[in-house]
Structures are given as structure tokens and as C-alpha cells.
XYZ file of C-alpha atoms in Angstrom:
357
model
C -0.085 -0.203 -0.585
C 2.758 2.341 -0.747
C 3.558 4.187 -3.430
C 7.833 6.961 -4.563
C 7.791 9.806 -6.022
C 10.955 11.571 -6.740
C 11.196 14.662 -8.017
C 13.164 18.243 -8.398
C 12.503 21.370 -7.931
C 13.388 22.935 -11.220
C 12.401 26.407 -10.022
C 14.830 26.792 -6.424
C 17.362 25.076 -5.483
C 17.290 21.407 -8.132
C 17.650 19.093 -5.123
C 16.181 15.535 -5.458
C 13.803 14.689 -2.983
C 12.067 11.107 -2.151
C 8.682 11.365 -1.041
C 6.989 8.356 0.087
C 3.505 8.134 0.554
C 1.020 4.926 1.765
C -2.675 4.521 1.069
C -5.846 3.500 3.078
C -8.631 3.096 1.653
C -9.231 6.285 -1.185
C -6.660 8.477 1.450
C -3.983 8.983 1.464
C -0.568 10.385 3.988
C 2.721 11.405 2.417
C 6.179 11.291 4.204
C 8.267 14.475 4.755
C 10.289 15.942 1.854
C 13.526 12.687 2.342
C 16.467 14.509 0.438
C 18.405 13.009 -1.964
C 20.679 14.773 -3.199
C 21.480 18.279 -2.377
C 22.853 19.692 -5.620
C 25.421 22.228 -5.138
C 24.950 23.967 -8.119
C 21.418 23.835 -8.983
C 21.754 21.904 -11.903
C 19.931 18.529 -10.749
C 17.136 16.893 -13.075
C 15.585 14.187 -14.496
C 14.589 11.790 -11.220
C 13.317 8.705 -11.616
C 12.062 5.738 -9.337
C 11.325 2.341 -9.225
C 10.811 -0.584 -6.071
C 13.363 -2.405 -5.907
C 11.158 -6.588 -6.263
C 13.709 -8.480 -4.675
C 13.793 -6.889 -1.492
C 10.932 -5.422 0.484
C 11.795 -1.407 0.925
C 14.937 -1.002 -0.684
C 14.324 1.650 -4.141
C 16.459 2.597 -6.329
C 16.460 6.455 -7.696
C 18.389 7.932 -10.844
C 18.562 11.348 -11.657
C 21.294 14.070 -13.155
C 23.918 15.105 -11.288
C 25.015 18.825 -11.421
C 27.155 18.175 -14.293
C 24.260 16.273 -16.443
C 25.304 12.989 -15.921
C 23.346 9.773 -14.734
C 23.857 8.853 -11.437
C 21.982 5.926 -9.166
C 22.187 5.569 -6.009
C 19.305 2.099 -3.317
C 17.503 4.239 -0.917
C 16.466 1.821 1.964
C 13.191 3.189 3.777
C 12.251 2.521 7.389
C 9.425 4.036 9.695
C 5.810 4.317 9.514
C 3.303 5.448 7.304
C 4.062 9.052 7.270
C 7.366 8.785 9.025
C 9.328 7.105 6.976
C 12.536 8.588 7.185
C 16.096 7.090 4.363
C 19.708 6.662 3.979
C 21.041 6.467 1.137
C 23.935 4.663 -0.175
C 26.414 5.520 -2.070
C 25.696 7.002 -5.489
C 26.954 6.019 -8.685
C 27.861 7.896 -11.795
C 25.651 4.744 -14.345
C 27.235 7.254 -17.464
C 28.757 10.261 -18.784
C 25.176 11.202 -20.310
C 22.754 12.619 -19.209
C 20.060 10.441 -17.869
C 17.182 11.743 -20.629
C 14.654 10.585 -22.770
C 14.981 13.328 -25.857
C 13.025 16.300 -26.370
C 10.901 15.493 -23.843
C 12.187 14.393 -21.146
C 11.414 10.758 -21.442
C 13.500 8.309 -20.276
C 13.043 4.655 -19.636
C 13.628 2.260 -16.061
C 12.507 -0.973 -15.713
C 12.990 -4.954 -13.953
C 14.927 -7.185 -15.771
C 12.846 -10.322 -14.271
C 13.845 -10.540 -10.593
C 16.789 -11.238 -11.464
C 17.959 -7.760 -9.300
C 19.373 -5.844 -12.473
C 17.107 -3.200 -13.537
C 17.886 -2.102 -17.663
C 16.990 2.335 -18.320
C 17.225 3.816 -22.240
C 18.300 7.413 -22.886
C 19.019 9.253 -25.847
C 22.803 10.758 -26.782
C 22.516 14.406 -27.120
C 25.054 14.298 -29.277
C 23.825 11.889 -32.386
C 20.187 11.642 -30.576
C 21.390 7.792 -30.407
C 18.986 5.388 -27.694
C 22.465 4.102 -24.905
C 21.365 1.579 -22.586
C 22.857 0.855 -18.972
C 22.194 -2.147 -16.713
C 22.435 -0.882 -13.722
C 21.942 -4.294 -10.892
C 20.667 -3.646 -7.269
C 23.193 -5.483 -3.728
C 22.605 -4.632 -0.792
C 22.156 -0.781 -0.278
C 24.080 -0.780 -3.055
C 23.949 -0.269 -6.961
C 26.322 -1.419 -9.412
C 26.807 -0.266 -13.820
C 27.289 -3.040 -16.200
C 30.864 -3.202 -17.307
C 29.840 -2.476 -21.245
C 29.764 0.446 -23.055
C 32.573 2.549 -21.664
C 31.999 5.596 -19.179
C 29.121 6.827 -21.646
C 26.346 3.296 -22.181
C 26.128 1.059 -24.710
C 24.070 2.178 -28.291
C 21.005 0.203 -28.481
C 20.356 1.079 -32.036
C 21.916 3.785 -34.314
C 18.492 5.228 -35.496
C 17.873 8.851 -34.743
C 15.690 9.453 -32.115
C 13.972 12.377 -30.471
C 12.241 10.101 -27.644
C 14.105 7.112 -26.555
C 12.502 3.939 -26.499
C 9.731 2.102 -24.098
C 10.257 -1.379 -23.123
C 8.480 -4.553 -21.144
C 10.090 -7.833 -20.427
C 8.919 -10.753 -20.824
C 7.402 -11.906 -17.569
C 7.780 -15.497 -18.109
C 11.442 -15.123 -19.490
C 13.595 -12.509 -17.668
C 16.422 -13.375 -21.266
C 13.715 -12.214 -23.138
C 12.096 -7.933 -24.010
C 10.854 -6.078 -26.634
C 11.992 -1.933 -27.285
C 9.186 0.527 -29.407
C 10.942 4.496 -30.574
C 9.605 6.257 -33.437
C 11.796 7.214 -35.888
C 12.765 10.845 -35.852
C 12.406 11.258 -39.889
C 9.498 9.301 -41.288
C 7.519 9.455 -37.949
C 7.776 5.608 -38.189
C 7.236 3.288 -35.389
C 9.949 0.879 -34.726
C 10.016 -2.116 -32.808
C 13.431 -4.003 -32.208
C 13.448 -7.899 -29.831
C 15.646 -8.241 -27.206
C 17.845 -11.089 -25.488
C 19.106 -9.897 -22.362
C 22.451 -13.038 -21.192
C 25.326 -12.431 -18.020
C 23.720 -12.223 -15.118
C 25.440 -9.567 -12.637
C 27.755 -6.253 -14.297
C 28.104 -8.928 -16.416
C 24.385 -8.596 -18.186
C 24.444 -7.448 -21.856
C 21.385 -6.737 -24.146
C 21.272 -7.580 -27.833
C 18.894 -5.479 -29.620
C 17.506 -7.969 -32.785
C 16.579 -6.987 -36.207
C 13.922 -3.148 -36.680
C 10.044 -3.714 -37.345
C 8.392 -0.959 -38.651
C 4.077 -1.119 -37.068
C 1.780 -0.345 -38.874
C 3.705 0.481 -42.105
C 2.985 4.118 -44.277
C 1.395 5.734 -40.395
C 3.193 8.589 -38.674
C 3.664 9.057 -35.173
C 4.047 11.707 -32.690
C 8.111 11.975 -32.274
C 8.333 14.894 -29.848
C 5.618 14.202 -27.040
C 4.098 10.992 -25.681
C 6.713 8.494 -25.334
C 5.055 5.260 -26.859
C 3.722 2.392 -24.898
C 4.525 -1.504 -25.358
C 3.877 -3.809 -23.080
C 3.233 -8.097 -23.344
C 0.257 -9.954 -22.687
C 1.497 -13.463 -22.828
C 5.095 -14.397 -24.147
C 4.248 -14.282 -27.736
C 1.438 -11.477 -27.804
C 1.582 -7.485 -27.134
C -0.169 -4.216 -26.620
C 1.113 -1.129 -28.255
C -0.191 1.901 -28.004
C 0.809 5.336 -29.593
C -0.212 8.922 -30.191
C -1.216 9.153 -33.946
C 1.338 12.414 -35.982
C -0.421 15.597 -36.870
C 0.709 14.474 -40.481
C -1.027 10.752 -40.624
C -2.690 10.332 -43.708
C -5.865 8.027 -41.725
C -6.903 11.538 -40.765
C -7.169 10.028 -37.432
C -4.300 12.590 -35.990
C -4.160 13.181 -32.118
C -5.726 10.040 -31.449
C -3.765 7.219 -29.353
C -3.464 4.193 -31.586
C -3.403 0.982 -29.997
C -3.233 -2.179 -30.721
C -2.343 -5.851 -30.128
C 0.626 -7.813 -32.559
C 1.944 -11.590 -31.846
C 5.498 -12.684 -32.392
C 7.282 -15.951 -32.438
C 10.945 -14.632 -32.621
C 10.793 -14.842 -36.269
C 7.590 -14.559 -37.574
C 4.542 -10.957 -37.093
C 0.742 -10.695 -37.582
C 0.051 -7.250 -36.439
C -3.650 -6.294 -35.696
C -6.310 -4.053 -36.804
C -5.771 -0.784 -34.050
C -8.458 0.377 -32.167
C -8.273 4.620 -32.017
C -9.230 6.613 -28.199
C -10.325 10.037 -28.366
C -10.009 12.964 -25.768
C -13.045 13.707 -25.470
C -11.902 17.979 -25.457
C -9.867 17.471 -28.570
C -7.134 16.205 -30.100
C -4.018 14.156 -27.932
C -0.908 16.372 -26.027
C 0.432 13.933 -23.246
C -1.406 10.083 -22.585
C 0.316 7.576 -19.821
C -0.458 4.056 -19.230
C -0.358 1.624 -16.730
C -1.630 -2.055 -15.841
C -5.216 -1.494 -14.495
C -3.292 -3.958 -11.149
C -0.397 -5.711 -12.649
C -1.210 -9.441 -10.854
C -5.060 -9.698 -11.283
C -5.639 -8.729 -14.311
C -2.540 -8.213 -17.042
C -5.138 -7.806 -20.368
C -6.665 -4.553 -18.872
C -4.683 -0.830 -18.582
C -5.976 2.248 -17.418
C -4.967 5.077 -20.097
C -5.198 8.444 -18.792
C -5.576 11.928 -21.702
C -5.499 15.264 -22.025
C -6.124 16.972 -24.516
C -3.921 20.303 -26.947
C -6.078 22.791 -26.581
C -7.375 25.516 -23.718
C -8.591 23.314 -20.524
C -6.567 20.586 -21.380
C -8.832 18.196 -19.580
C -6.876 15.192 -18.110
C -9.749 12.239 -19.085
C -8.674 8.671 -17.612
C -10.851 5.372 -19.601
C -10.479 1.080 -19.088
C -8.674 -1.072 -21.972
C -9.552 -4.178 -22.576
C -7.108 -6.766 -24.606
C -9.254 -9.647 -26.388
C -6.787 -12.646 -26.638
C -8.918 -14.378 -28.484
C -10.522 -11.725 -31.170
C -6.491 -9.836 -30.712
C -9.082 -6.193 -29.807
C -8.748 -4.142 -28.059
C -10.988 -1.729 -26.818
C -12.297 1.315 -24.311
C -15.259 2.331 -21.846
C -16.218 6.066 -22.417
C -13.493 8.227 -20.994
C -14.319 10.291 -17.470
C -12.563 13.144 -15.999
C -10.063 13.572 -13.040
C -10.958 16.431 -12.219
C -11.054 19.939 -12.885
C -8.668 21.603 -13.231
C -7.931 23.985 -16.181
C -5.470 26.280 -17.621
C -1.499 25.738 -17.562
C -2.232 23.625 -14.109
C -2.566 19.858 -16.747
C -0.290 21.970 -19.252
C 2.068 18.660 -19.421
C 2.712 16.475 -17.000
C 0.406 12.790 -14.939
C 1.900 10.374 -14.080
C 1.020 7.502 -12.009
C 1.045 3.416 -10.707
C 0.202 0.855 -10.030
C 0.302 -1.681 -6.647
C 2.125 -4.041 -7.321
C -1.353 -6.982 -5.887
C -4.796 -8.369 -6.626
C -6.843 -5.157 -5.824
C -5.895 -3.005 -8.577
C -5.553 0.540 -6.928
C -3.390 3.692 -8.912
C -2.716 6.388 -7.272
């Protein structure tokens, strides 16, 4: 019943802070502000965190230090709801590159099954390539993989504006899949991933690129695409259609399933979700309940107009018909104007209750 959140006060000291949020029914209790990194030059940025899936009460936190280098540290949480404290291991420089996902600031971090290792995908500003780094937690320490030197390893040397999103096969942590939008042509590109080794010796390689929904345009510099395994050979995809898309569905969220058996692909018919207020500006997606049902996703969007109201909807996957359907989107709140301009973020608890914050 706990959530973790990290943030950087972009208008103030730019320190990196951690908050622990505890849910009881529909009420939440928030810890005091816990210092992760006190920025000497007021220049930290790009924070992100994830609970350790192996050891309770530990969190992996990633951020950019004052030199815009990608750092990582492990936090250990103790104390009761609202009074939590954190102790931190020694921070490491995970990369000399910035922990960012490109122009829209969306890096990526996910557990590689229950191996204790985590895949980070981020963007190299000099050439807009996507790099990978594998981080491994051991006790209160985090270590980086031994490949790619100080910067990290190139996943694929094709220019993107936004880094990949990725998913790990829940039944086989040596398999994964990543997704991105190419800068030139704005096509939606995917690659199978293969993991090998353990700990700091773990590596990942990308297979041949697949262009999904060939001939279509997708947004390359706002919301990043989303991909998730349903079964070991069936995956769910959501991506925002581009303003130059020839189908006329620009500004909608396109969702579809595809099968991949290790060699062959089968793509299925797309379903489009619109924000009732207009073209979608940003979208965020998570499983409704990661353990109870892997065929339902919560989707939030806001509109690219004056109000920018936020809406939520549930995507339901039918694995027999290979379709995606939605309920009618509903308003999340009544904020207007710049209050909802950009960031919508949420997390689902990893239990059977389907509770999201």
C-alpha cells in the first residue's frame, strides 16, 4: 500500500527529493521531504525511481547530477506511514550522458524480471541515439554493467527524438521488446531484445527492426509509445498518431496487438482513443493490476487545447479476437489551463486490488 515519488524543484534549489506515499482505502499519507541529492550548483534534473522487486523497502533512484551526468543510488525506507525516513547507499555515475529520454524528457527504467537488475534506456544528445545501461542492486549498493565504457552502450544507431519504451517477458527475463518513433519519417519501430549474463556482466542486444503500421505517422517529440507483453508471444502497443498521419486520425491514441514468435509477426486491427476535449497532448499507460489481470490497462490523456482537461479510460484486451476496446473516457479532475498542461503520472500497486495513484 505504498508508493514512491521523486522530484526536482525546477524553480528553486533543484535538489532531488523523495516522498513515500501510503494509501489506506481512498486516503493517502505523505512522508516529509527526503533529500536524495543536495545539488551544490542548483542544476540537478531528470529524476526517476522504482521499487526493488527483490528486497522489500529498497528503491532505485536515478537522476542527473550538477554536471548532467546520469547517477543512481539505492534508498532503504523505514518508519511508519507519514513518518518514513530513508538511508542512502553510495551514489554511482551510471553514465557520463544525461539521464533523459530526449526532447520530451522521458527516460526509461524497468526491472529485468526478478534478477535484481534493471534496464535503463536514455538519450545521447550528440547524435540522438538511444543508449542502454543495466543497473544491479546488491544490499544497499548499485552497480552498473561493465560494457560501453563510461557512457553506456548504443542500442541502435538510428536517430530518435524520444528514447525507447520497453517491456520484459514476464515468463522469461532473457526476452524483451522495445519501441520508439524515428525522427525522419516518424514511423513506429520495434525491436526484440535478448538479455544474457548476470549482475554487472549482464548485457542486452537488439534484433532486427520492425516497422509497425507501415505508412503511418506517429508523434516523435511528445508522448513516447508504450509496449507491454500480454503473453510470451502477444504484445500490446499504444502510440500517439502524428499530425501528418494520412489516415486522418491525428492526435488520437492508436492501440493494437501483435504476435511475435521469434521470427514472424502478425499485426492486428487498431483501435483509436480520443480525448473528448480535442487532440491528445500527452498519454500515460499502466496495468490496472499487475498481478490480477494483465489484459486491462488504465490510460490517461490530456488535450492539446486551452482547457487541457485530463481524462481516464480502461483499455480491455481480448486475446481471442485480438482486439482492444475502451469504456467511455471520464474526467479525472476539474483543473483548467496550465494546471494540467503537461505531466500526468501514476503508478499501480503490485497487488490484486487494482489501486492506482
